[in-house]
Coordinates of C-alpha atoms in Angstrom, one line a residue:
X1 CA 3.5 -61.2 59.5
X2 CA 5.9 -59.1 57.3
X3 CA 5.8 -55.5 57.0
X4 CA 5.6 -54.2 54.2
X5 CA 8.7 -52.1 52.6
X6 CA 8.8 -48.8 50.8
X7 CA 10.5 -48.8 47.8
X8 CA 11.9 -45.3 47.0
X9 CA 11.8 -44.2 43.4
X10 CA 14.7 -43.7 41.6
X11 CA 16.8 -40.9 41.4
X12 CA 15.6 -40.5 37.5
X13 CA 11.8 -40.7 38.5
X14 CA 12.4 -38.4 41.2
X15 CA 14.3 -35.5 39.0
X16 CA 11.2 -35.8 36.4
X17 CA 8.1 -35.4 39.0
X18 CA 10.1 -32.4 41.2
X19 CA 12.7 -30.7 38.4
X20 CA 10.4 -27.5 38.1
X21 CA 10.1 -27.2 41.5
X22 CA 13.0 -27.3 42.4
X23 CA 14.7 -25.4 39.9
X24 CA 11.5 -22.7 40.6
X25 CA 13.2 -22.6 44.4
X26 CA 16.6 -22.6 42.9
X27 CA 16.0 -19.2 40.8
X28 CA 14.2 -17.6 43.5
X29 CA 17.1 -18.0 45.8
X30 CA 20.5 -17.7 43.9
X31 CA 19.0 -15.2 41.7
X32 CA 21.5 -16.3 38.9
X33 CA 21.0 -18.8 36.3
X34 CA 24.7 -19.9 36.8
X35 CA 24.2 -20.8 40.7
X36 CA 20.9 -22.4 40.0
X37 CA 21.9 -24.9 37.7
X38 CA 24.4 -25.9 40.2
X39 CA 22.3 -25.9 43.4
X40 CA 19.8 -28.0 41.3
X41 CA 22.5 -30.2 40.6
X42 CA 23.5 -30.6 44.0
X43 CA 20.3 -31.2 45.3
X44 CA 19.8 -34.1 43.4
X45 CA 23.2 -35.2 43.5
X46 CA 22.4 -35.4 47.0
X47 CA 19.3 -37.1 46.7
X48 CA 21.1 -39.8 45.1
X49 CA 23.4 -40.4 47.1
X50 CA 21.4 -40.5 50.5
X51 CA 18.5 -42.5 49.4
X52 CA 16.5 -40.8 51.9
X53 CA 13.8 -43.2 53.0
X54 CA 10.3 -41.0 52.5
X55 CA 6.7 -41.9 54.0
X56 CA 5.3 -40.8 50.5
X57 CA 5.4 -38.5 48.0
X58 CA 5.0 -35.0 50.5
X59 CA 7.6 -36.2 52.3
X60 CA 9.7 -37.0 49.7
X61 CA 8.7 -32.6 48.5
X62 CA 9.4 -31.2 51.3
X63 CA 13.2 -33.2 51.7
X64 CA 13.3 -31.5 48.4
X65 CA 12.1 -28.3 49.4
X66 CA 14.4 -28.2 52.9
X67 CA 17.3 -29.6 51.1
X68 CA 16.7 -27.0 48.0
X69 CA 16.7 -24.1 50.6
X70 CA 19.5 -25.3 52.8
X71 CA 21.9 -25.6 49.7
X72 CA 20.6 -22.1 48.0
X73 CA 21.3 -20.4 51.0
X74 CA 24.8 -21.8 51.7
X75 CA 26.0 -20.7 48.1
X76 CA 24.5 -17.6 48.4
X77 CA 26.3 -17.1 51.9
X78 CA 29.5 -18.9 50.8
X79 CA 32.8 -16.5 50.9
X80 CA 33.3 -16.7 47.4
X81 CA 29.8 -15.6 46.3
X82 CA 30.5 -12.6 48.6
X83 CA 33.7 -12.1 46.5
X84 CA 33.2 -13.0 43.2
X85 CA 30.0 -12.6 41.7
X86 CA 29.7 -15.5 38.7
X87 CA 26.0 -14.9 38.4
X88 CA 26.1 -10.9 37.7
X89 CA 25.7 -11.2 33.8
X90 CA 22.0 -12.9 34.6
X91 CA 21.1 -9.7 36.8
X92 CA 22.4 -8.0 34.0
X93 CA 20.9 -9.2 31.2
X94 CA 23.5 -11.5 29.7
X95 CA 22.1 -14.6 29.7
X96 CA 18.9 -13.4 32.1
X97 CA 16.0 -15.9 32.9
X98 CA 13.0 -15.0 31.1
X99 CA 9.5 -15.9 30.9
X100 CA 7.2 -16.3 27.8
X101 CA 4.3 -13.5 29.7
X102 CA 6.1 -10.2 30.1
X103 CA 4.5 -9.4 33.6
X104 CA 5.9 -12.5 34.9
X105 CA 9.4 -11.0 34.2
X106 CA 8.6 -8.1 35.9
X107 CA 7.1 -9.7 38.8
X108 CA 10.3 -12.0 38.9
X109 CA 12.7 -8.9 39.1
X110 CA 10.3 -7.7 41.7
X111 CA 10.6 -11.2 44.0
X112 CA 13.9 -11.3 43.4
X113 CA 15.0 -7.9 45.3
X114 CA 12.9 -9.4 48.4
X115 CA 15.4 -10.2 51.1
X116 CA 15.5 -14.4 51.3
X117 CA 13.1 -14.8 54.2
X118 CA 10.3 -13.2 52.1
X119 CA 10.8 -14.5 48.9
X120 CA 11.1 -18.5 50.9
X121 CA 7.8 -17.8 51.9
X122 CA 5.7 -16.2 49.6
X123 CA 7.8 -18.9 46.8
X124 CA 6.1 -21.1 48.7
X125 CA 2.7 -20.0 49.4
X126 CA 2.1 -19.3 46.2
X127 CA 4.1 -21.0 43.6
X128 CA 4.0 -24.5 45.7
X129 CA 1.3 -23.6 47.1
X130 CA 1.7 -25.0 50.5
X131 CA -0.3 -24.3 53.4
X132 CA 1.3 -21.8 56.3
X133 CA 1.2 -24.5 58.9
X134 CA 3.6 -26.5 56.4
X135 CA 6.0 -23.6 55.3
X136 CA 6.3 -23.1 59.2
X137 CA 7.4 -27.1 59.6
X138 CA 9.9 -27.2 56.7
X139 CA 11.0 -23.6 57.6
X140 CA 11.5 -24.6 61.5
X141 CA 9.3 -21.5 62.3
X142 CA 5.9 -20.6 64.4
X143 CA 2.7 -20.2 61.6
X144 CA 2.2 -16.9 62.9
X145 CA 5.7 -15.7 61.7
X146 CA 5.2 -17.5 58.6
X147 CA 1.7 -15.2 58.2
X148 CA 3.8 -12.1 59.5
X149 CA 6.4 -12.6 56.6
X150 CA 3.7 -13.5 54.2
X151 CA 2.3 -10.0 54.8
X152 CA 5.4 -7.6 54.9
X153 CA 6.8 -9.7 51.7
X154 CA 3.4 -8.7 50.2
X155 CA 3.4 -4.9 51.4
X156 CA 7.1 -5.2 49.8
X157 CA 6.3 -7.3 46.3
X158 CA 3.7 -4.3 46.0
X159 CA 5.6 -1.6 46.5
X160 CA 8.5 -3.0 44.2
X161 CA 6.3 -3.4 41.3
X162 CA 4.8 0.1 41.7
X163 CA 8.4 1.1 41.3
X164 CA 9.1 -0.6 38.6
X165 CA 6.0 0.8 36.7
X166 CA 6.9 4.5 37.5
X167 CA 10.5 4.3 36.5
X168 CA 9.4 2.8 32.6

């Protein structure tokens, strides 16, 4: 009897079903149109070149979603970033990210100013909409301090877009 093999997508088919994703995560975490585009790029860069063998189409997300994370977070951590900021005409308004709805804008700038750990997770919950027990797996955290995060990022979120409304 032969088993049967799993045949990974390719790297084309893979970039078309998980670019908005991805780049979503990218945004969220660079907070610069300059270092997303180039954390997007790497991600798949790297998807292509490791091949990683995935059970199914989850799996092959949440590779994605780790890999995303772990790449946004080095290049925001990396000693050049800390010394030359490439991305601050986007936080500017130079060449800023914008949405078609107004209030999505605001509620980006809003996210944005959310120390990583709270925007990861409430990214997640709500714009990939993954369960807590599966942001706790891909995060390498307990569910509970998943929910704890999920909370305080709320209580923050809320309070930063009541700022924004009293200061226009």
């Amino acid at each position: 009897m032969t088993t049967p093999t799993i045949t990974a997508p390719d790297t084309a088919a893979v970039i078309a079903r998980h670019r908005d994703m991805v780049y979503a995560l990218c945004l969220t975490h660079t907070r610069s149109r300059t270092n997303a585009d180039d954390v997007f790029q790497e991600v798949f860069l790297t998807y292509h070149r490791k091949q990683p063998v995935c059970r199914d189409g989850e799996h092959r997300r949440a590779w994605l979603i780790r890999t995303t994370l772990m790449i946004a977070r080095r290049v925001a951590t990396s000693s050049w970033q800390t010394r030359v900021d490439l991305g601050a005409e986007d936080r500017a308004g130079g060449d800023a990210f914008r949405f078609d709805v107004v209030e999505y804008d605001d509620l980006f700038r809003a996210l944005q100013r959310l120390p990583e750990a709270y925007r990861s997770v409430i990214h997640l919950f709500y714009f990939e909409d993954l369960p807590v027990g599966q942001i706790a797996a891909l995060l390498g955290d307990r569910p509970g301090a998943v929910k704890t995060r999920l909370s305080r990022g709320r209580d923050m979120l809320r309070a930063a877009m009541k700022e924004d409304c009293h200061v226009q």
